[in-house]
Short mmCIF file of C-alpha atoms and ligand atoms in Angstrom, two decimals:
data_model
loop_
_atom_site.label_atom_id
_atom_site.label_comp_id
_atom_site.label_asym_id
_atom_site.label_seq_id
_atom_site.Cartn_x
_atom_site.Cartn_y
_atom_site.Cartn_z
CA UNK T 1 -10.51 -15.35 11.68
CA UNK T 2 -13.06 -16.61 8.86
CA UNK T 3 -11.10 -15.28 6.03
CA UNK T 4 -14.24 -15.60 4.68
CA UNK T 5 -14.63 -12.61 1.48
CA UNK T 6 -17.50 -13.38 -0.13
CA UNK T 7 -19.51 -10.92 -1.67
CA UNK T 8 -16.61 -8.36 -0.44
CA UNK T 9 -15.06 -6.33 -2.70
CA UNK T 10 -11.55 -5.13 -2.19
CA UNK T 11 -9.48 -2.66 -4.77
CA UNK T 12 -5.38 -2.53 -3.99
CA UNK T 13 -3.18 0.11 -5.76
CA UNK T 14 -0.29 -0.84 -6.89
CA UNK T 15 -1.32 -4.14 -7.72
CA UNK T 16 0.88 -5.46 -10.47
CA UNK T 17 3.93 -5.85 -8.71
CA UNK T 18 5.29 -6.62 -5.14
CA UNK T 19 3.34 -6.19 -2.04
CA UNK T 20 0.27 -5.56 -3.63
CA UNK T 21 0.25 -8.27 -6.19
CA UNK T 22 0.75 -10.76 -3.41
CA UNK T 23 -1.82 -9.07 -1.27
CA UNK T 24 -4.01 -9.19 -4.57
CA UNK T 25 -3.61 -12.66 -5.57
CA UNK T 26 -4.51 -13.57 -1.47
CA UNK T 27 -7.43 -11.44 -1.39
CA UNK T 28 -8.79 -13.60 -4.27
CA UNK T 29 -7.98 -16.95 -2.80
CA UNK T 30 -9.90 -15.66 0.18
CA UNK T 31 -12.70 -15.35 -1.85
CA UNK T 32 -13.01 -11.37 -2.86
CA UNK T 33 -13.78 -9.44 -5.77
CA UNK T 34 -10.51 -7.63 -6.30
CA UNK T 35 -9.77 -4.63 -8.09
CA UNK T 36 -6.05 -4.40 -8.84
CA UNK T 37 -4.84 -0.83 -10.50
CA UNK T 38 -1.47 -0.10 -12.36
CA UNK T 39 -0.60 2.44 -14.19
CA UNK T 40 1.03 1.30 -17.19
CA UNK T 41 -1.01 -0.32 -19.71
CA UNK T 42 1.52 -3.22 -20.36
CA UNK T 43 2.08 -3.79 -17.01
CA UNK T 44 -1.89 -4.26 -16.58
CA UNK T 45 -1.95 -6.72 -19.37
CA UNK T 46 0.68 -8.83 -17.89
CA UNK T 47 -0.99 -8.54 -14.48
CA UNK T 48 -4.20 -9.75 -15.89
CA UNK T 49 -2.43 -12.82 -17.68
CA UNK T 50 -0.79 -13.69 -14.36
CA UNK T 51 -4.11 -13.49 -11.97
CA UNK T 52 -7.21 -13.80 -14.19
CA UNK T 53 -9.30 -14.02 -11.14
CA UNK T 54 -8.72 -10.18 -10.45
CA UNK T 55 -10.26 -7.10 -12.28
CA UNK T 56 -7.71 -4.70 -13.33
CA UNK T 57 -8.27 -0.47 -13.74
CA UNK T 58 -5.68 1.58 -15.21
CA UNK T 59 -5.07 4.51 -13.07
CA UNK T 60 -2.20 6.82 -11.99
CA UNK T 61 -2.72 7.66 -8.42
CA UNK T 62 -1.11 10.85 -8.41
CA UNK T 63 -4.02 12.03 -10.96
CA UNK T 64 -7.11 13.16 -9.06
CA UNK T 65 -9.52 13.72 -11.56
CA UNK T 66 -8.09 10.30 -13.06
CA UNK T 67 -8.86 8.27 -9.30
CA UNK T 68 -11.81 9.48 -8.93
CA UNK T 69 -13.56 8.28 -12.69
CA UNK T 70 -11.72 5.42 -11.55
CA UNK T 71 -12.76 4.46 -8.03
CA UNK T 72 -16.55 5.65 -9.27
CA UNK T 73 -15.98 3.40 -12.26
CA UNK T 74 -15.05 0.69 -9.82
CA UNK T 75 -18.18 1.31 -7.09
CA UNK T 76 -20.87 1.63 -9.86
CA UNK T 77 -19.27 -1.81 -11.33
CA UNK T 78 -19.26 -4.06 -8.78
CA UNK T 79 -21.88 -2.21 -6.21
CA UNK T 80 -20.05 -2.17 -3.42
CA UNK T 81 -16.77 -1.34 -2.09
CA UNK T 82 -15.38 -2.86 1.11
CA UNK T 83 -11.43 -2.50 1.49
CA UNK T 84 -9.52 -0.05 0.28
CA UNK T 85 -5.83 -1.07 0.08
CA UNK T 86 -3.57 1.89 -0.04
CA UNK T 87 -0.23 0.39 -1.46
CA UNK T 88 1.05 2.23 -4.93
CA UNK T 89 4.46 4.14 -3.68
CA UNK T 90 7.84 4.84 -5.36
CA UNK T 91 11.25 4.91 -3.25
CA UNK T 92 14.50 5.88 -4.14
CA UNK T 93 16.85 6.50 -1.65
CA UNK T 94 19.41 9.22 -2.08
CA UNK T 95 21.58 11.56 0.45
CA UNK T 96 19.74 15.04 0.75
CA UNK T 97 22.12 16.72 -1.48
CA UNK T 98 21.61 13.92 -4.15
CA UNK T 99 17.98 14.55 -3.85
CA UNK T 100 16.17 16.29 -6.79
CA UNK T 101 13.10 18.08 -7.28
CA UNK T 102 11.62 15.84 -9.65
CA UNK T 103 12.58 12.92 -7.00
CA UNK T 104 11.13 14.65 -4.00
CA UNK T 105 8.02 15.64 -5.72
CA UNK T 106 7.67 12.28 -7.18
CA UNK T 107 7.62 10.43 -3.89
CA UNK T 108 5.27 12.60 -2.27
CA UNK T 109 2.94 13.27 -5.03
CA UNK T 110 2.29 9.48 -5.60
CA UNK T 111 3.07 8.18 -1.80
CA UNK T 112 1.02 10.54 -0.03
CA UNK T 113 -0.65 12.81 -2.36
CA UNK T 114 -2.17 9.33 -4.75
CA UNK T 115 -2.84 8.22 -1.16
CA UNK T 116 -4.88 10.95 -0.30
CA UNK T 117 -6.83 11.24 -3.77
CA UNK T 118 -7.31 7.54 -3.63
CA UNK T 119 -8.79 7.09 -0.27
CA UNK T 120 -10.90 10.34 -0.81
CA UNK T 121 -12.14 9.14 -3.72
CA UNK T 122 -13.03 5.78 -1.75
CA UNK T 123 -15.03 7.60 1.32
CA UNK T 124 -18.64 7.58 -0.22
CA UNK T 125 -18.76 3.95 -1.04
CA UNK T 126 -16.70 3.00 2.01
CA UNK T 127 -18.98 5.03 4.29
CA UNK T 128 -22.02 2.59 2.64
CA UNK T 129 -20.18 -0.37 3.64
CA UNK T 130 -18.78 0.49 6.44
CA UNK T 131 -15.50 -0.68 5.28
CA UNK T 132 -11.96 -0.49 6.12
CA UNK T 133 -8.81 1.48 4.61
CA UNK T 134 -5.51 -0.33 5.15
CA UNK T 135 -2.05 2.26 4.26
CA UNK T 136 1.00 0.37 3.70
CA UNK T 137 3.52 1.70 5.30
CA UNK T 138 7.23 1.30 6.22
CA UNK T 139 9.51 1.23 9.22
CA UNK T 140 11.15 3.85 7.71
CA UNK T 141 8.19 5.79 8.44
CA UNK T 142 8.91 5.86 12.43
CA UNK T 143 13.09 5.11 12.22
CA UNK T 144 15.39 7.46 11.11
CA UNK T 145 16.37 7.06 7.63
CA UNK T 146 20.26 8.74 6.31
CA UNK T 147 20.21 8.51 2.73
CA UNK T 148 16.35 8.06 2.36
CA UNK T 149 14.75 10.92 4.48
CA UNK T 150 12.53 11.81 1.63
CA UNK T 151 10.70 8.53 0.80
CA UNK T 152 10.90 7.88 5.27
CA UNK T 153 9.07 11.24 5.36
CA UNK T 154 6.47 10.20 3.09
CA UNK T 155 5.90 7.06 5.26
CA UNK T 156 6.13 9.08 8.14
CA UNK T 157 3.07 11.14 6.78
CA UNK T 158 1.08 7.80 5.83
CA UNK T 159 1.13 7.30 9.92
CA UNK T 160 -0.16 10.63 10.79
CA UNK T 161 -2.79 10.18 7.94
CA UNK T 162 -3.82 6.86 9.51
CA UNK T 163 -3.93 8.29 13.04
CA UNK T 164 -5.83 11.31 11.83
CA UNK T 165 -8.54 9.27 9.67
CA UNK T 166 -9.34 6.72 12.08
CA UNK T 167 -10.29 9.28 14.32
CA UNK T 168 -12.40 11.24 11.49
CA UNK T 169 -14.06 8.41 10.38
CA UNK T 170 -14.76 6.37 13.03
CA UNK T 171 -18.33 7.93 13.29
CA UNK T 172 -18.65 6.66 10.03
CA UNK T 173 -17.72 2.99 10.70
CA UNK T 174 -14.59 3.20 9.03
CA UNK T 175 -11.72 1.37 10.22
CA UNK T 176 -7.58 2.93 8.95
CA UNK T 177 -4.76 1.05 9.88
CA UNK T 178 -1.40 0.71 8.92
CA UNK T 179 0.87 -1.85 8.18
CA UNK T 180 4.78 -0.68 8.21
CA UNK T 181 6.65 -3.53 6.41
CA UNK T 182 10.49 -3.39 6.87
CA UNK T 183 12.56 -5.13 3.57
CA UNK T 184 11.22 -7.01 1.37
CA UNK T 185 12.20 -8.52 -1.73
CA UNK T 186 9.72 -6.94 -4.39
CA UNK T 187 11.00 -5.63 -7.96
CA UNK T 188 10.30 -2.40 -6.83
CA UNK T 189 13.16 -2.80 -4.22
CA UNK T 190 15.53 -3.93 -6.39
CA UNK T 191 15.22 -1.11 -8.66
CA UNK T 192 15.26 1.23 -5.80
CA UNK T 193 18.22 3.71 -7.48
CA UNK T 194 21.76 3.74 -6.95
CA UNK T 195 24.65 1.61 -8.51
CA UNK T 196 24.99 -2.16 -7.31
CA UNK T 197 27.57 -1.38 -4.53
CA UNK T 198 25.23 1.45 -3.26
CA UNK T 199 22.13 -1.02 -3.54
CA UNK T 200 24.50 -3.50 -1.68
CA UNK T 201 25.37 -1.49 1.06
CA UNK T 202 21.92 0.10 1.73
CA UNK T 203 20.58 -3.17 1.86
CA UNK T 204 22.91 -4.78 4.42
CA UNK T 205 22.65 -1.84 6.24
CA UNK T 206 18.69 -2.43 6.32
CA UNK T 207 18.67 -6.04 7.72
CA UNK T 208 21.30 -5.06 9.54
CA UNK T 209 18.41 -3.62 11.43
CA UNK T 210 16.49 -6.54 11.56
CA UNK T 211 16.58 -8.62 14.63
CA UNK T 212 15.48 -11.78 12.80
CA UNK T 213 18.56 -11.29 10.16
CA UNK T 214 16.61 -11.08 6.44
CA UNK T 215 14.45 -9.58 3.78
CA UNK T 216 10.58 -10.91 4.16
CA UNK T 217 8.97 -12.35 0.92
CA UNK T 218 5.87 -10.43 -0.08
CA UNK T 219 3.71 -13.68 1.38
CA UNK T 220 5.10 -12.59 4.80
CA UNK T 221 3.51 -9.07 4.27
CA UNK T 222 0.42 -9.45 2.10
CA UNK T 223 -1.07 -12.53 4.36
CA UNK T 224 -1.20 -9.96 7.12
CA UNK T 225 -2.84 -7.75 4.86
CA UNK T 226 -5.28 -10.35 4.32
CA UNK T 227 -6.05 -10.96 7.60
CA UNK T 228 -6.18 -7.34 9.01
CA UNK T 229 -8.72 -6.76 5.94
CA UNK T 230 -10.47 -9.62 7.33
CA UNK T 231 -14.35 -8.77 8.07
CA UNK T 232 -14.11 -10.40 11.49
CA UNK T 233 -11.70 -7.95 12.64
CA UNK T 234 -14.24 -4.62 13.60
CA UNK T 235 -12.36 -3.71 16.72
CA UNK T 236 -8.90 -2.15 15.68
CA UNK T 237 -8.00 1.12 14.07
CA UNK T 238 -5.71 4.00 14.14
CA UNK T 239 -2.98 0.86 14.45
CA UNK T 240 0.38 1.11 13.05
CA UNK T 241 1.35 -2.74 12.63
CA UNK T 242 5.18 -3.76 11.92
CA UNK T 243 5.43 -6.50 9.97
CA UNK T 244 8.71 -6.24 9.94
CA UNK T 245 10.87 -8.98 11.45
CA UNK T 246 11.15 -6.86 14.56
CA UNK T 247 13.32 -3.84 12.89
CA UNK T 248 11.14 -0.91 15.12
CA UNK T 249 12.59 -2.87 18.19
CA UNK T 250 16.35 -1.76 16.79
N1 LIG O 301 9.78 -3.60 -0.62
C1 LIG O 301 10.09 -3.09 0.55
O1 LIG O 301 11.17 -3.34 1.12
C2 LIG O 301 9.10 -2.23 1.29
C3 LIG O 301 9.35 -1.94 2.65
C4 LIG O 301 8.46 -1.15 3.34
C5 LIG O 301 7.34 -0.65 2.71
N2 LIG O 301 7.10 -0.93 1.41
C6 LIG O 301 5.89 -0.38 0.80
O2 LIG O 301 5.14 -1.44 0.24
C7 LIG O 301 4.39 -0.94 -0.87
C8 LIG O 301 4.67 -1.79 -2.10
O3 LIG O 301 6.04 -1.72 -2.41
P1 LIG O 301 6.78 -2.82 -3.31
O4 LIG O 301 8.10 -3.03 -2.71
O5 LIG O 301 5.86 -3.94 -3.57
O6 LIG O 301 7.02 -1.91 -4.63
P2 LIG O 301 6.87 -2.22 -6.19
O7 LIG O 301 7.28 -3.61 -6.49
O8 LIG O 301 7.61 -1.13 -6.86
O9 LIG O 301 5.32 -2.00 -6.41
C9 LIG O 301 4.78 -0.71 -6.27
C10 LIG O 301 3.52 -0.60 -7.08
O10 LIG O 301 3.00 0.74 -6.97
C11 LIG O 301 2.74 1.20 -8.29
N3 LIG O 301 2.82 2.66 -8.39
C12 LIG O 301 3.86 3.46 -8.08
N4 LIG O 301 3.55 4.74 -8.35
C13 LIG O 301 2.28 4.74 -8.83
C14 LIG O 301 1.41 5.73 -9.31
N5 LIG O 301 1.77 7.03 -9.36
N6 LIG O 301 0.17 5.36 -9.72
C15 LIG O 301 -0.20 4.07 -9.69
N7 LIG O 301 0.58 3.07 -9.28
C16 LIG O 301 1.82 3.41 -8.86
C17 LIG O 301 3.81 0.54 -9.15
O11 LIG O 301 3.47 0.62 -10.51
P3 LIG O 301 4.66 0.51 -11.62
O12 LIG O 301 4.92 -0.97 -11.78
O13 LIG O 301 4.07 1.15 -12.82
O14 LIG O 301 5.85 1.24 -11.06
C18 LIG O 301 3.74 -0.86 -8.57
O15 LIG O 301 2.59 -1.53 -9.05
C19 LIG O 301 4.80 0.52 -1.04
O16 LIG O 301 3.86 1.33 -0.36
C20 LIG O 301 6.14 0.59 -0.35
O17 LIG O 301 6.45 1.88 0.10
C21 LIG O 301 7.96 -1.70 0.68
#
């Protein structure tokens, strides 16, 4: 693969923490222009401190009116838009009878619905380029999930979205994959809800599930978004890739 980005441009959600501020900070080495978005404005200042090299964009997903100035802002910027990275998602875990509205809403509303305005936002500019749309999605999206059924649901509809939209928009040239991380250590994990016993036990109960026995480090997940971004690799869509240390397998 040529991890060659040059002249690409690439905007992830989500960007100033985790996942997607690995995947951010790779895209750049490989040479794109990368959008980052968060959605607090101190959290984008400290993101920009941390990785001059990438433009940042204030913008809460799960406002449609909001993504779309946004994403526009973004194509009329830079000209072009290539990959869209779809990674901005809450999780709390909770049994179902500890599960509120607000909590249920929020997950949806920013994992799926923020997904949804994002991407649709995306489509014009993406159609031009003929570009790609990579989800990030979980395991717990195709496993069973007791005591997080609401944010595995959510996952679960990132997978059907994927399936879906490769299919819709592969007359268009547009590749949609998935990639279905199991754990990994990202501050957005370790504030996933709960008291430190419950965190404990949720989390050795997770890589319990995970043949090769840990947590993967957000350079384990965002070099595969890298490379699945990559614009040598026109041949794959509708994919739902577990980077995952083999937890589907269990
Ligand atoms: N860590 C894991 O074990 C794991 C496993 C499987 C899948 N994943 C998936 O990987 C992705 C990244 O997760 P992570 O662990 O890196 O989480 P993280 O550290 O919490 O990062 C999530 C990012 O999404 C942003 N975000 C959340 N809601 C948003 C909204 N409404 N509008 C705009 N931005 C929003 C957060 O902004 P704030 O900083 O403002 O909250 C943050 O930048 C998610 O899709 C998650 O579901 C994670």
């Amino acid at each position: 693969m040529s991890n060659s980005f040059a002249g690409k441009v690439v905007l992830v959600t989500g960007a100033n923490s985790g996942i997607g501020e690995t995947a951010a900070a790779l895209f750049a080495e490989a040479g794109a222009t990368v959008i980052g978005t968060a959605r607090r404005k101190e959290a984008l200042e400290a993101s920009r401190a941390r990785h001059p090299k990438v433009k940042w964009v204030l913008v809460d997903v799960t406002n449609a009116a909001a993504v779309k100035d946004a994403v526009e802002g973004v194509v009329r910027t830079h000209g072009r838009l290539d990959v869209l990275v779809n990674n901005a998602a809450t999780f709390t875990f909770a049994p179902l009878d500890q599960s509120g509205e607000a909590m249920i809403r929020g997950q949806f509303e920013a994992n799926v619905y923020g997904t949804i305005f994002v991407t649709q936002a995306a489509l014009p500019a993406l159609r031009e380029s003929k570009g790609s749309i990579l989800n990030i999605g979980s395991a717990a999206g195709h496993k069973p999930v007791p005591n997080g059924s609401i944010y595995g649901a959510t996952k679960a509809a990132i997978e059907s979205l994927t399936r879906s939209w490769a299919l819709e928009l592969a007359p268009l040239g547009i590749r949609v994959n998935t990639i279905a991380p199991g754990p990994t250590k990202t501050p957005g994990f370790a504030a996933m809800g709960g008291s430190p016993a419950e965190k404990e036990a949720i989390t050795a109960a997770m890589v319990g599930q995970v043949p090769l026995g840990r947590m993967a480090s957000t350079e384990e997940v965002g070099r595969w978004i890298v490379q699945l971004s990559d614009p040598s690799v026109t041949w794959i869509t509708g994919q739902i890739f577990g980077v995952d240390g083999g937890m589907s397998l269990t």
